[in-house]
Tab-separated table of C-alpha atoms in Angstrom:
chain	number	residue	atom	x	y	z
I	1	UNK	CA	31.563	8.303	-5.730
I	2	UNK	CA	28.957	8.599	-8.447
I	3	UNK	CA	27.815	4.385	-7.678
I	4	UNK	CA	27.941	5.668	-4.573
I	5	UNK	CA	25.363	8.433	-5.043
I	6	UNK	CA	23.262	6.458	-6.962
I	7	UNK	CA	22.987	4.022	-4.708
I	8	UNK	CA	21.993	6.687	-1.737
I	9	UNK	CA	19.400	8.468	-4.132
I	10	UNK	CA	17.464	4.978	-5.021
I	11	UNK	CA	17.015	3.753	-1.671
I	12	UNK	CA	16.330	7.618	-0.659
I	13	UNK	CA	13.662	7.754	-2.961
I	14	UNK	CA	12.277	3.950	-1.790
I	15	UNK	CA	12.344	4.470	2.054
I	16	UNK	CA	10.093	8.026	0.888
I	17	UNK	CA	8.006	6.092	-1.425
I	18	UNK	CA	7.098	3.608	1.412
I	19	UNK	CA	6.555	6.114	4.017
I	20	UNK	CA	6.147	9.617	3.457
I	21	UNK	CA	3.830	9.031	0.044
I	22	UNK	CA	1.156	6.282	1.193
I	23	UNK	CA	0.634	9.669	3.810
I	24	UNK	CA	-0.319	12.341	0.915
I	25	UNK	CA	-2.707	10.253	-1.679
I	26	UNK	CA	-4.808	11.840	-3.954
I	27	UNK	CA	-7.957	9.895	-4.393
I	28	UNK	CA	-6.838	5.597	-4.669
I	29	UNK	CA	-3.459	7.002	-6.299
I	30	UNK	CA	0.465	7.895	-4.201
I	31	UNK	CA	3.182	9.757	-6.096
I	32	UNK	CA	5.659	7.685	-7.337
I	33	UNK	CA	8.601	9.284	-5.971
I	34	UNK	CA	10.663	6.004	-7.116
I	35	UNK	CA	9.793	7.355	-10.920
I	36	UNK	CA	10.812	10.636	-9.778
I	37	UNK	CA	14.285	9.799	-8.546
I	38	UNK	CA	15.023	7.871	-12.306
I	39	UNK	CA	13.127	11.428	-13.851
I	40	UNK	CA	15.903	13.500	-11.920
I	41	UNK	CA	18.796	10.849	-12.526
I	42	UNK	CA	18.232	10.840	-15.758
I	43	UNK	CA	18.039	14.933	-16.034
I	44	UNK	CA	20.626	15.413	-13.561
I	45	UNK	CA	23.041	12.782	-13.536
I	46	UNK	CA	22.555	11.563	-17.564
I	47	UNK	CA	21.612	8.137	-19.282
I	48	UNK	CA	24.625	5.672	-17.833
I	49	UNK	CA	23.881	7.064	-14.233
I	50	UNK	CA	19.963	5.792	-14.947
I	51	UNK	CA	20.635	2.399	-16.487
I	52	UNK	CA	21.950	1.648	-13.010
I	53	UNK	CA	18.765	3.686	-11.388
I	54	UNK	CA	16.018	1.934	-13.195
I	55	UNK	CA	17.300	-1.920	-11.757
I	56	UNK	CA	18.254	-0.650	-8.311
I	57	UNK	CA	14.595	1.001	-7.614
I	58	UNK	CA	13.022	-1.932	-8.809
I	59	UNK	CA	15.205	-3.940	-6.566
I	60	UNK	CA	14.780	-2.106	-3.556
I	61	UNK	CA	11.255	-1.271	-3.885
I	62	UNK	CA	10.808	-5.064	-4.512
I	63	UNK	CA	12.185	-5.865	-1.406
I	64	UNK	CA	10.545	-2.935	0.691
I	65	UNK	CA	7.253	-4.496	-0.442
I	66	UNK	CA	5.731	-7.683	-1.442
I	67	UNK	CA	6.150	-6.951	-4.729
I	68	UNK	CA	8.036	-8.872	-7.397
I	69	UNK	CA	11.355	-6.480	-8.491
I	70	UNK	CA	10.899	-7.949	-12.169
I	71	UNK	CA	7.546	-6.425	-12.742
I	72	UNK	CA	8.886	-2.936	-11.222
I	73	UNK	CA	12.007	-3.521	-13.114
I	74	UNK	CA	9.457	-3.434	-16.368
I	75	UNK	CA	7.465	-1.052	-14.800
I	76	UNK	CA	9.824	1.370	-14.951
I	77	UNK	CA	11.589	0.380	-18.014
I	78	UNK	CA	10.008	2.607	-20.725
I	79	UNK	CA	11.293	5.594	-18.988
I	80	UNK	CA	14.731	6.115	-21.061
I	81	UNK	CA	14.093	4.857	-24.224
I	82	UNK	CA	11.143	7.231	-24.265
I	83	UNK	CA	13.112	10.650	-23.368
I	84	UNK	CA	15.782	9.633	-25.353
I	85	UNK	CA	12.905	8.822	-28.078
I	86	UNK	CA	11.227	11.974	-27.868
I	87	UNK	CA	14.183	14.140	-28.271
I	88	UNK	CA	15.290	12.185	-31.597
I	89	UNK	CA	11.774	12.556	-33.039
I	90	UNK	CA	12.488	16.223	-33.832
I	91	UNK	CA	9.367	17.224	-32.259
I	92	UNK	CA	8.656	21.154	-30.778
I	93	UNK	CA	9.412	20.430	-27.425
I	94	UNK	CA	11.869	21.783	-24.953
I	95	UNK	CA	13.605	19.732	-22.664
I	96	UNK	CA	10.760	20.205	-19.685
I	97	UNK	CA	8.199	19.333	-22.220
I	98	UNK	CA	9.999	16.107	-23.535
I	99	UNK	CA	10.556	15.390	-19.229
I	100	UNK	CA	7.346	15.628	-18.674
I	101	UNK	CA	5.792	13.374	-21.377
I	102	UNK	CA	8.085	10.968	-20.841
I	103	UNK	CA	7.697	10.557	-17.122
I	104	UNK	CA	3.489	10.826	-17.188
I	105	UNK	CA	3.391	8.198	-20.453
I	106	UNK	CA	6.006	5.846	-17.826
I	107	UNK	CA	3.835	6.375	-14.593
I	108	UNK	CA	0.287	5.726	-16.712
I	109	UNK	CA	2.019	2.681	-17.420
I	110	UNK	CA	4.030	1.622	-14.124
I	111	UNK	CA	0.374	2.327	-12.622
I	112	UNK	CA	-2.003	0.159	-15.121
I	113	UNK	CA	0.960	-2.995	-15.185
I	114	UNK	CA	0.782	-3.037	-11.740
I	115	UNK	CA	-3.002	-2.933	-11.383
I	116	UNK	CA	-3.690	-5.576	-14.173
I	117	UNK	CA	-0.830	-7.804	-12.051
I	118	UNK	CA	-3.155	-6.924	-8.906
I	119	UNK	CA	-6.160	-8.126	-10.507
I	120	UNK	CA	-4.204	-11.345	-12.183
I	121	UNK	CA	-3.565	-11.601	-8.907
I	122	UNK	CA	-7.093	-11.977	-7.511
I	123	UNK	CA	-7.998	-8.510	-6.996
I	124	UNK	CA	-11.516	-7.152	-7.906
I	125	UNK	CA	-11.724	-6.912	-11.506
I	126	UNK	CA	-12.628	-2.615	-11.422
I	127	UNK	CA	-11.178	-0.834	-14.494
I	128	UNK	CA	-13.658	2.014	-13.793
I	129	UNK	CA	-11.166	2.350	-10.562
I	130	UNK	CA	-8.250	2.121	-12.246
I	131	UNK	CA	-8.733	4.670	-14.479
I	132	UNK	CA	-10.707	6.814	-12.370
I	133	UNK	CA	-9.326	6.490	-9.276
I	134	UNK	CA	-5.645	5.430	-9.769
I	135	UNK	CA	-4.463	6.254	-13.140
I	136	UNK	CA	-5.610	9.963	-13.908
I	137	UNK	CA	-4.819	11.123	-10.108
I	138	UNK	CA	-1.338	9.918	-10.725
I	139	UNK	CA	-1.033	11.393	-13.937
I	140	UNK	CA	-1.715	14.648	-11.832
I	141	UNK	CA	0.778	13.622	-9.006
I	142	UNK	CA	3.523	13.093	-11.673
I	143	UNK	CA	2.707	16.304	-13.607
I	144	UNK	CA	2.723	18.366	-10.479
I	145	UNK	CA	6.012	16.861	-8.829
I	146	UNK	CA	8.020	16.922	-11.762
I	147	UNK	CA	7.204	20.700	-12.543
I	148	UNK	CA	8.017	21.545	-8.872
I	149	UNK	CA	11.313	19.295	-8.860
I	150	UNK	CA	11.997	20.615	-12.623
I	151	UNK	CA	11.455	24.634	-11.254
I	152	UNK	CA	14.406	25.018	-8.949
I	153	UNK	CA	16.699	23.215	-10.939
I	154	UNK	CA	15.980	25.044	-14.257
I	155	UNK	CA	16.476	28.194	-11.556
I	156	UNK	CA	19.968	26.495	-10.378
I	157	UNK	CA	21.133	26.893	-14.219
I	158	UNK	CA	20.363	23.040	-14.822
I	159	UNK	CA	18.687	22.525	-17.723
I	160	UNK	CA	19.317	18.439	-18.031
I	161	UNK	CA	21.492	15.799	-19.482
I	162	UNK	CA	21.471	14.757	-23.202
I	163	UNK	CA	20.124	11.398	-22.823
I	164	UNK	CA	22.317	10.411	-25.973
I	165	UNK	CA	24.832	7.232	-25.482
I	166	UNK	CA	26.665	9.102	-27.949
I	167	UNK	CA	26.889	12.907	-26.210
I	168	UNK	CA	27.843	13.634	-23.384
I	169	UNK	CA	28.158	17.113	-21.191
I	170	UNK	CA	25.439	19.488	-20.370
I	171	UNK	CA	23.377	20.555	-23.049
I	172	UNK	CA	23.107	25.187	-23.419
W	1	UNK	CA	12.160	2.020	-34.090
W	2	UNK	CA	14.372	5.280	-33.498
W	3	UNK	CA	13.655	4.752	-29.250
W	4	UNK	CA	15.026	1.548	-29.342
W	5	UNK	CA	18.196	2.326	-31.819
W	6	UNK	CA	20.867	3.254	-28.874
W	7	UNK	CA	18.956	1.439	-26.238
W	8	UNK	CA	18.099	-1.905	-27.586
W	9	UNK	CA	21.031	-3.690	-25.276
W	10	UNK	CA	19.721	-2.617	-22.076
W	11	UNK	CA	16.184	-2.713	-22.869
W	12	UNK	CA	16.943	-6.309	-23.688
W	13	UNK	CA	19.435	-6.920	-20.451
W	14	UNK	CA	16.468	-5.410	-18.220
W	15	UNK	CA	13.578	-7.454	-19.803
W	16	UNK	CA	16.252	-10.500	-19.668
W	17	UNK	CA	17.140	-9.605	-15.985
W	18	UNK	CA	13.084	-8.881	-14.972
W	19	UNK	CA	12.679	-12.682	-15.532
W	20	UNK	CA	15.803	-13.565	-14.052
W	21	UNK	CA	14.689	-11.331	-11.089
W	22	UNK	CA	10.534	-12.763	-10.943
W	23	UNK	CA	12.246	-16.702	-11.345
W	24	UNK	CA	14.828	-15.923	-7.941
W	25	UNK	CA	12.005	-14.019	-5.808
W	26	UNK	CA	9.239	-16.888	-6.567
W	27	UNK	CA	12.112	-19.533	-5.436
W	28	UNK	CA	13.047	-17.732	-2.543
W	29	UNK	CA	16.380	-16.669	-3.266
W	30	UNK	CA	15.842	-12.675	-2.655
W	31	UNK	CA	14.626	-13.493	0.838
W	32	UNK	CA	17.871	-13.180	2.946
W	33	UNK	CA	18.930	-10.007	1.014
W	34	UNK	CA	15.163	-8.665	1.201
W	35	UNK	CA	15.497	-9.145	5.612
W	36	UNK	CA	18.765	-7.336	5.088
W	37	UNK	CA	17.282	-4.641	3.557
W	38	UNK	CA	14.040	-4.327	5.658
W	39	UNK	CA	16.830	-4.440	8.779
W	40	UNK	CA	19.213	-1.622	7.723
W	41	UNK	CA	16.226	0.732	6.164
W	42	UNK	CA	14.091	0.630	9.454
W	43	UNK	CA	15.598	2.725	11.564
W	44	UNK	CA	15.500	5.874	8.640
W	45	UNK	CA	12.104	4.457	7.142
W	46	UNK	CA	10.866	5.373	11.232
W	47	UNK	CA	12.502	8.838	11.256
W	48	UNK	CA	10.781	9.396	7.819
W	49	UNK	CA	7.400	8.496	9.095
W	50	UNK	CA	8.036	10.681	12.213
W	51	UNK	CA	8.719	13.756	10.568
W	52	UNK	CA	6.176	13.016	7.980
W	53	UNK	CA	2.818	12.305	9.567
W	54	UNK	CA	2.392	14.889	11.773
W	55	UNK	CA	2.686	16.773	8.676
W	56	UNK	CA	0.137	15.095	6.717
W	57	UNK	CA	-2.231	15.103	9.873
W	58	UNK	CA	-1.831	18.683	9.659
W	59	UNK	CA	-2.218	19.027	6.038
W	60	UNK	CA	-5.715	16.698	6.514
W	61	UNK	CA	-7.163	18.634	9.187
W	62	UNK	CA	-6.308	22.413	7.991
W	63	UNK	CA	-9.081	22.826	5.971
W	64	UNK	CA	-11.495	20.564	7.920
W	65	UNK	CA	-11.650	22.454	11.423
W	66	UNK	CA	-15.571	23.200	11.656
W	67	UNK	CA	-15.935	19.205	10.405
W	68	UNK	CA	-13.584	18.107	13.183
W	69	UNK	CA	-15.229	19.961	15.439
W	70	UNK	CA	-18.568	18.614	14.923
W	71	UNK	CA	-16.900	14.949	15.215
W	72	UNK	CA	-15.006	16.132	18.525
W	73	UNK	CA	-18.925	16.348	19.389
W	74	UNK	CA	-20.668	13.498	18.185
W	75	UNK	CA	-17.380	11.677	19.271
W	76	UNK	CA	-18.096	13.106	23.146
W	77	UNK	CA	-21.534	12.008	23.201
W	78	UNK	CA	-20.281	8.934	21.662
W	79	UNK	CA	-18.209	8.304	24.579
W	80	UNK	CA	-20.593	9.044	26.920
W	81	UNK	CA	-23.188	6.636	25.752
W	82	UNK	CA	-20.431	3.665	25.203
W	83	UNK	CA	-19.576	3.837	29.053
W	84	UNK	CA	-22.636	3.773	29.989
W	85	UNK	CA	-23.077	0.831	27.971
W	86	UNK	CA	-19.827	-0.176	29.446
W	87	UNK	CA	-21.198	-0.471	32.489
W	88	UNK	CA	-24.204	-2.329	31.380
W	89	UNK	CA	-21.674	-4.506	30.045
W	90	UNK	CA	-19.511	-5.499	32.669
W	91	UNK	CA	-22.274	-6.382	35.233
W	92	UNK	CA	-23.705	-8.418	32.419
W	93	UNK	CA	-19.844	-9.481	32.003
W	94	UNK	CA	-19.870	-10.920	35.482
W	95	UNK	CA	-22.898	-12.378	35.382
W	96	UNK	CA	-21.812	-14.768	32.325
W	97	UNK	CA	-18.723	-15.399	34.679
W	98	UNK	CA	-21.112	-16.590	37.453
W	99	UNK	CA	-22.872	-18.466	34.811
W	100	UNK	CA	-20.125	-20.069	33.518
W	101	UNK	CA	-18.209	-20.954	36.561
W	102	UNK	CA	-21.499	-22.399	37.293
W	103	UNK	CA	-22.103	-24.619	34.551
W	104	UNK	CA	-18.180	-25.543	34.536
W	105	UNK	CA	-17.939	-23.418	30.923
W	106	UNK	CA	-14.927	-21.557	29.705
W	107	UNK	CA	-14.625	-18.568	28.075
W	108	UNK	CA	-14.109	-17.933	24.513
W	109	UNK	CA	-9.916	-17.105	23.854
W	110	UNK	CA	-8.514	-17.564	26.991
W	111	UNK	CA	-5.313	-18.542	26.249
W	112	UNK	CA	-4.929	-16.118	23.375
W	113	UNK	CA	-1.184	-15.169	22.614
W	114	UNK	CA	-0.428	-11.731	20.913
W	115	UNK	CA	2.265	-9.913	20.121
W	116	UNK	CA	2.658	-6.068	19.705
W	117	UNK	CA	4.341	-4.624	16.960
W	118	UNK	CA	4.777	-1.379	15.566
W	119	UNK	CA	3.763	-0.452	11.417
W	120	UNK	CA	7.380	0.575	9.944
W	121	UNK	CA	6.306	1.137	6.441
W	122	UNK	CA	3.404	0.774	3.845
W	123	UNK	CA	3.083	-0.475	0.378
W	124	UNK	CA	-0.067	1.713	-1.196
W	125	UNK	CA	0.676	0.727	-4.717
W	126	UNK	CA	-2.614	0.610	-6.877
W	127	UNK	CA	-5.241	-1.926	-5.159
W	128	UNK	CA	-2.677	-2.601	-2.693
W	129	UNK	CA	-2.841	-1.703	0.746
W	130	UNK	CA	0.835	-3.650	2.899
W	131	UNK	CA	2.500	-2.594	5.645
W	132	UNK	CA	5.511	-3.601	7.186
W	133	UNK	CA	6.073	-4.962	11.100
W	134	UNK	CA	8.680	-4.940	12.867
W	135	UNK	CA	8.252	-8.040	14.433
W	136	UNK	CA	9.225	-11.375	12.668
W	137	UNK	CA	9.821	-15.321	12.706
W	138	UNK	CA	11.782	-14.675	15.456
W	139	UNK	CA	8.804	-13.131	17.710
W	140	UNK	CA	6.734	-16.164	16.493
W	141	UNK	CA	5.063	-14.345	13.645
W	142	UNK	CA	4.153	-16.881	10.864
W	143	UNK	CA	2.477	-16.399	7.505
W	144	UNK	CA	-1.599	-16.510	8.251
W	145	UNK	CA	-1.745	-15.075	11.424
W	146	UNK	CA	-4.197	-12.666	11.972
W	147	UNK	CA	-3.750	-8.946	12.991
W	148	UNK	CA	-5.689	-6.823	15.222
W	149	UNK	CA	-5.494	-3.027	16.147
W	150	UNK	CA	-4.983	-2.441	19.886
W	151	UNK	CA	-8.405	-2.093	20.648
W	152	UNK	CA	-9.328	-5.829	18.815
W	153	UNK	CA	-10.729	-4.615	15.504
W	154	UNK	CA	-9.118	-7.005	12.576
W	155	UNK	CA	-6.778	-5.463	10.273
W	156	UNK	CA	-5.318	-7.907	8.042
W	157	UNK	CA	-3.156	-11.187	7.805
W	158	UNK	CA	0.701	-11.813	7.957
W	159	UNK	CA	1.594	-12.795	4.279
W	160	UNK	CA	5.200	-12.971	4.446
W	161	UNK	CA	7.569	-13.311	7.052
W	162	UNK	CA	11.397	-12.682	7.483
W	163	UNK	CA	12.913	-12.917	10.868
W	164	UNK	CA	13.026	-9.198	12.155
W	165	UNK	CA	9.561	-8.043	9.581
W	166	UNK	CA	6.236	-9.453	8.466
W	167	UNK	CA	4.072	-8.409	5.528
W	168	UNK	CA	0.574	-7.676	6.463
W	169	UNK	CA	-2.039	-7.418	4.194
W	170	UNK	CA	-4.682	-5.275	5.585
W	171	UNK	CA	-8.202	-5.699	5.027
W	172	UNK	CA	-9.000	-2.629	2.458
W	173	UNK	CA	-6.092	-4.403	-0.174
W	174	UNK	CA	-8.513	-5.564	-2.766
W	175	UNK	CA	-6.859	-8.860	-2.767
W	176	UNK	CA	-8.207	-9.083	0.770
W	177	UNK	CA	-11.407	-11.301	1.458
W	178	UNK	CA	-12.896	-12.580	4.480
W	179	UNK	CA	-15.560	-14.912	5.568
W	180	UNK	CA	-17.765	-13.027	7.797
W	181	UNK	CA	-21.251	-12.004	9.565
W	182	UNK	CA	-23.386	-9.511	10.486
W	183	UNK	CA	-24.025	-9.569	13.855
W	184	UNK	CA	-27.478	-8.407	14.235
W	185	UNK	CA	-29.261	-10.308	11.279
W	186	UNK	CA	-26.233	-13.172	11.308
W	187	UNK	CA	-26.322	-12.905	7.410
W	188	UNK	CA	-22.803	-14.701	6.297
W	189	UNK	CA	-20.720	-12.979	3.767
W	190	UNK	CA	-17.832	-11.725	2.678
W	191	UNK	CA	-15.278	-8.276	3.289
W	192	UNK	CA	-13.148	-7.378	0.477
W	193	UNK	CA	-11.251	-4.327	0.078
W	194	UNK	CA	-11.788	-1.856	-2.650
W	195	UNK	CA	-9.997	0.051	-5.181
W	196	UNK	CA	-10.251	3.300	-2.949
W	197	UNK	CA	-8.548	1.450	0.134
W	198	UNK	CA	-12.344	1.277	1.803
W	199	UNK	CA	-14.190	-2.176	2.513
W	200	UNK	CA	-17.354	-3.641	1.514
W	201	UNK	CA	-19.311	-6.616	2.407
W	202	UNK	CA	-20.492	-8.800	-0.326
W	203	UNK	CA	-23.608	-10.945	0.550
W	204	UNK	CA	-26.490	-12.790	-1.401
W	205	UNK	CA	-30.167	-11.661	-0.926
W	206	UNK	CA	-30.071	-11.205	2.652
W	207	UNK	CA	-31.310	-8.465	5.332
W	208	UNK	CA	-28.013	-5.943	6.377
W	209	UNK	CA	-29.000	-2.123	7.603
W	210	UNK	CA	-26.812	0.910	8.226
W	211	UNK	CA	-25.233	0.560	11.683
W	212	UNK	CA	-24.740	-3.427	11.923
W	213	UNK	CA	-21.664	-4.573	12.926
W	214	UNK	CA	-20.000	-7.006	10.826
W	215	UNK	CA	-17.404	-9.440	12.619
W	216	UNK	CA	-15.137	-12.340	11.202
W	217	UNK	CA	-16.587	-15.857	10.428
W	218	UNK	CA	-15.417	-19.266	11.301
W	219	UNK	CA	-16.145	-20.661	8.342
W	220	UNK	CA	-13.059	-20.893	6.100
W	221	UNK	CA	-11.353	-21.540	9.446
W	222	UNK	CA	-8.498	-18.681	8.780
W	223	UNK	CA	-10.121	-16.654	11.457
W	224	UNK	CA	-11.266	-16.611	15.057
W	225	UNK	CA	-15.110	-16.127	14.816
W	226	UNK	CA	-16.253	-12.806	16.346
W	227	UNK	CA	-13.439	-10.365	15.524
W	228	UNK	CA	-14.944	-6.681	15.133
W	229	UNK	CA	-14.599	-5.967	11.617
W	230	UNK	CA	-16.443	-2.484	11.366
W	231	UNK	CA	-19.964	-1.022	10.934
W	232	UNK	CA	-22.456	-1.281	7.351
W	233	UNK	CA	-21.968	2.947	6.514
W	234	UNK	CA	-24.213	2.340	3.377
W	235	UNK	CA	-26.679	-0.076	1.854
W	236	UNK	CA	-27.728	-0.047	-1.711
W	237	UNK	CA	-30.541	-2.559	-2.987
W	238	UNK	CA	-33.084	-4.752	-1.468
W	239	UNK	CA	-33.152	-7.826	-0.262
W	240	UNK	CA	-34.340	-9.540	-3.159
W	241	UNK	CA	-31.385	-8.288	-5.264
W	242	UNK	CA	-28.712	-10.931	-6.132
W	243	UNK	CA	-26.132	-8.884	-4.709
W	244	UNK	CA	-26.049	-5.701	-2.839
W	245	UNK	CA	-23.631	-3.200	-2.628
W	246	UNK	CA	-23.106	-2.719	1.168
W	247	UNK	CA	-20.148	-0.319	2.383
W	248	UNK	CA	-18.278	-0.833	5.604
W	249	UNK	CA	-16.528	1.495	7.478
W	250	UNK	CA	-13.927	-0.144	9.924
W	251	UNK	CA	-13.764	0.277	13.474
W	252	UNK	CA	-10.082	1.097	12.958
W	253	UNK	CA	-8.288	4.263	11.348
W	254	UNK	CA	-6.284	1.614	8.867
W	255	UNK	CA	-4.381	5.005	7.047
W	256	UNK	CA	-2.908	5.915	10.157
W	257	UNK	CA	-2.727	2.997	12.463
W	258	UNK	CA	0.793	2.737	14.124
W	259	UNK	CA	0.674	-0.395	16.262
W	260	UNK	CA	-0.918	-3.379	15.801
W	261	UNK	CA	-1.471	-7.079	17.613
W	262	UNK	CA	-0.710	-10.594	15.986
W	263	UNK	CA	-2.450	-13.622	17.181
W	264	UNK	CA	0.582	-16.115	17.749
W	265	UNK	CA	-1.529	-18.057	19.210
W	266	UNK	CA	-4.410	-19.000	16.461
W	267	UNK	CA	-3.297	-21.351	14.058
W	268	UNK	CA	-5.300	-20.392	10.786
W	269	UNK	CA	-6.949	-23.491	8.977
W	270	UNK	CA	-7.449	-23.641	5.320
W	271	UNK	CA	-10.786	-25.517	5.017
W	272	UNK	CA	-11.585	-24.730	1.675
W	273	UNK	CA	-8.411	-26.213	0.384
W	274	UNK	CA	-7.957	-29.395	-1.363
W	275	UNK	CA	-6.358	-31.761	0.754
C-alpha cells in the first residue's frame, strides 16, 4: 500500500511539474514540484519511503521530458543526506528551518546541474541568466511552496519524520 | 563526513544507478518504457492542463486589465489594417497565379504534407523550453521535422520521436538555432533562444530595424526558406558593431500555444555536416 502510494505521489508530482508549473513561472525559473513531492515524502512518509522517491522522480521526469533520468537522479540526490545532515549537526534549528535549508541548498543545485548540462549541451553560455534569472527566482519558488505545503501540515499536528535510519516514529 | 555516515550505501547505489540509468537512455533502452509512460500519463497530464490554464490566464490578466485593454485596441486597428492589406494581397495573389500559369511556373509548397497535433505537456526546465505531441512515428512524425503554429509561424523541430509522442524543441530553448533572414534588408543570420524563453537574432555588421520580419533560411537546408519567424522588437548597436544585440518577438504566443502543425512532408537536410 505504501509502494503503492509512493508510486501515485511521484508521478502526481511529474504529470504537475510538466503541466501545471511551466504555466506559473517566475521570471526564466518553474517550481520544482518534483523536489517538493521528495520534501513532503521525506517529512511525511520518513527516509525509506524517499530512497524509493528520489529514483522514481528522476525516472519519470526523465521520461516525461528529454531529459536524461541519471542527471535528475543526481539532481535530486543531495536532498536526504542533507536533512538528515543538518539535524545531526546540532545546529539551532527546528524541524521547518532544517526543511527548508535543505530543500533551497537541493533546488540551487538541481537548477545550476541542469543549466551547466544545458550549456555542455550547446546552450548559450549566460551565467548572468542563470543566476539572475533561474537560480534566485527558484530559490524564492522553493522557499514559498515549502512554507505553504509545511503550514497546514504543522496545523494537521504533523510535525515530520526523523530522517534517522536508526529511529523511527513521529518525532513530539 | 557526519551526512554521509548512515547514507553512504544509497548515495553510492544512486550515483552507481545515475550512470547505469545515462548508459541505458543514450543506447536506447528506456525508449519503449518512456512511450509507455508518455501513453498512460496523457490522458491526466490533459485534464491537468485543462483545469490549470484557464487559471493561470486568469492569474496573468488580473492585474493587467487597463494594459489588455489598450492591446484589445491596437489589436482592432491591427486587424483592420491587415485585411485591408489582405485584400491587397489576394488580388496581387491572383495575379502571380495568372503569371505563373502563364509562364508554366509552380508555386512554392504545393504539395506540402502536415499534420495537426495537439501540445500535451512542456518541459521548462532551466534554458529549456520542450513540449510534448501527441502525435508520433505512427502519424509520420520523424526526428527533424519542422513545426509550425496554425497560422504558419515556426515553432520548433521534432527531436525525438516515440510512436504515439514527439519531442519538440521550440525555438526560445536556448539550444535552439536557426539559419535565417530578414526580410526587408535580406541580412542572413541566426535565431537562438534565450535564457528568459524569448528569441534573438544574431547577425554580423549588417542593417536590421524594429518591425522587420525575420523568416527561416535555406541555408543549412533543415528548413523550408520563408517560414515567418517573428518581428525585430529591439535593436541595440550600429551597423558597424561586430555583433548586435537584436530581440525578436515571435509571431506566435509559444507559452500558451495548444496546437501545432508538423511538416511530414519536408525532409530536413543537414548541409553543414560532414559527410
Amino acid at each position: 500500500m505504501k509502494g503503492a502510494l509512493v508510486v501515485f505521489f511521484a508521478g502526481f508530482g511529474v504529470m504537475a511539474q510538466v503541466t501545471v508549473a511551466p504555466l506559473f513561472p517566475l521570471d526564466a525559473a518553474v517550481a520544482d514540484l518534483g523536489l517538493l513531492v521528495i520534501v513532503f515524502t521525506a517529512l511525511l512518509a520518513g527516509p525509506k519511503a524517499t530512497m524509493w522517491t528520489v529514483p522514481l522522480i528522476a525516472l519519470f521526469l526523465g521520461f516525461s521530458t528529454s531529459r536524461a533520468p541519471g542527471l535528475l537522479l543526481l539532481a535530486y540526490l543531495p536532498f536526504l543526506p542533507l536533512a538528515y545532515g543538518l539535524g545531526e549537526t546540532g545546529m539551532p534549528l527546528n524541524r521547518y528551518l532544517r526543511t527548508l535549508l535543505a530543500a533551497l541548498a537541493t533546488g540551487l543545485w538541481a537548477r545550476g546541474l541542469l543549466g551547466t548540462a544545458a550549456f555542455v549541451q550547446g546552450a548559450q553560455f549566460a551565467p548572468g541568466d542563470l543566476i539572475g534569472a533561474i537560480l534566485l527566482p527558484g530559490l524564492v519558488l522553493d522557499a514559498l511552496l515549502v512554507t505553504l505545503l509545511y503550514i497546514p501540515c504543522r496545523l494537521a499536528g504533523r510535525t515530520g519524520r526523523s530522517l534517522s535510519l536508526r529511529r523511527t516514529g513521529w518525532v513530539t | 563526513m557526519v551526512i554521509f555516515q548512515r547514507y553512504t550505501w544509497w548515495v553510492a547505489a544512486m550515483v552507481g544507478l545515475a550512470v547505469l540509468l545515462t548508459a541505458a537512455s543514450q543506447v536506447g533502452v528506456l525508449s519503449p518504457f518512456q512511450g509507455v509512460f508518455l501513453t498512460v500519463t496523457s490522458p491526466f497530464e490533459r485534464l491537468l492542463s485543462g483545469t490549470f490554464r484557464p487559471v493561470a490566464s486568469l492569474l496573468s490578466g488580473a492585474g493587467d486589465t487597463s494594459s489588455l485593454q489598450e492591446e484589445n485596441n491596437r489589436l482592432r486597428l491591427q486587424v483592420e489594417t491587415l485585411q485591408v492589406q489582405n485584400v491587397t494581397l489576394q488580388q496581387a495573389a491572383d495575379r502571380v497565379k495568372d503569371l505563373e500559369e502563364a509562364l508554366k511556373l509552380t508555386e512554392g509548397r504545393p504539395d506540402e504534407v502536415r499534420v495537426a497535433a495537439n501540445i500535451v505537456h512542456r518541459d521548462a526546465s532551466p534554458f529549456t523550453d520542450v513540449v510534448v505531441i501527441d502525435r508520433g512515428t505512427s502519424s509520420g512524425v520523424k526526428v527533424g521535422q519542422v513545426v509550425i503554429s496554425a497560422q504558419g509561424t515556426l515553432m520548433g523541430t521534432v527531436t525525438k520521436a516515440t510512436p504515439g509522442q514527439a519531442f519538440v524543441r521550440l525555438i526560445s530553448d536556448s539550444k535552439s538555432k536557426i539559419a535565417s533572414e530578414d526580410l526587408q534588408t535580406k541580412a542572413s543570420g541566426v535565431i537562438q533562444g534565450t535564457a528568459n524563453r524569448g528569441i534573438a537574432f544574431e547577425l554580423a555588421q549588417a542593417e536590421v530595424k524594429v518591425g522587420d520580419n525575420i523568416v527561416t533560411s535555406a541555408l543549412t537546408g533543415r528548413f523550408p526558406a520563408g517560414i515567418p519567424i517573428g518581428k525585430v522588437t529591439e535593436v541595440t548597436g550600429t551597423p558597424q558593431d561586430l555583433f548586435r544585440t537584436v530581440k525578436v518577438e515571435s509571431l506566435v504566443r509559444l507559452a500558451t500555444a495548444t496546437t501545432v502543425l508538423v511538416i511530414t512532408s519536408f525532409v530536413p537536410q543537414d548541409v553543414g555536416a560532414a559527410p
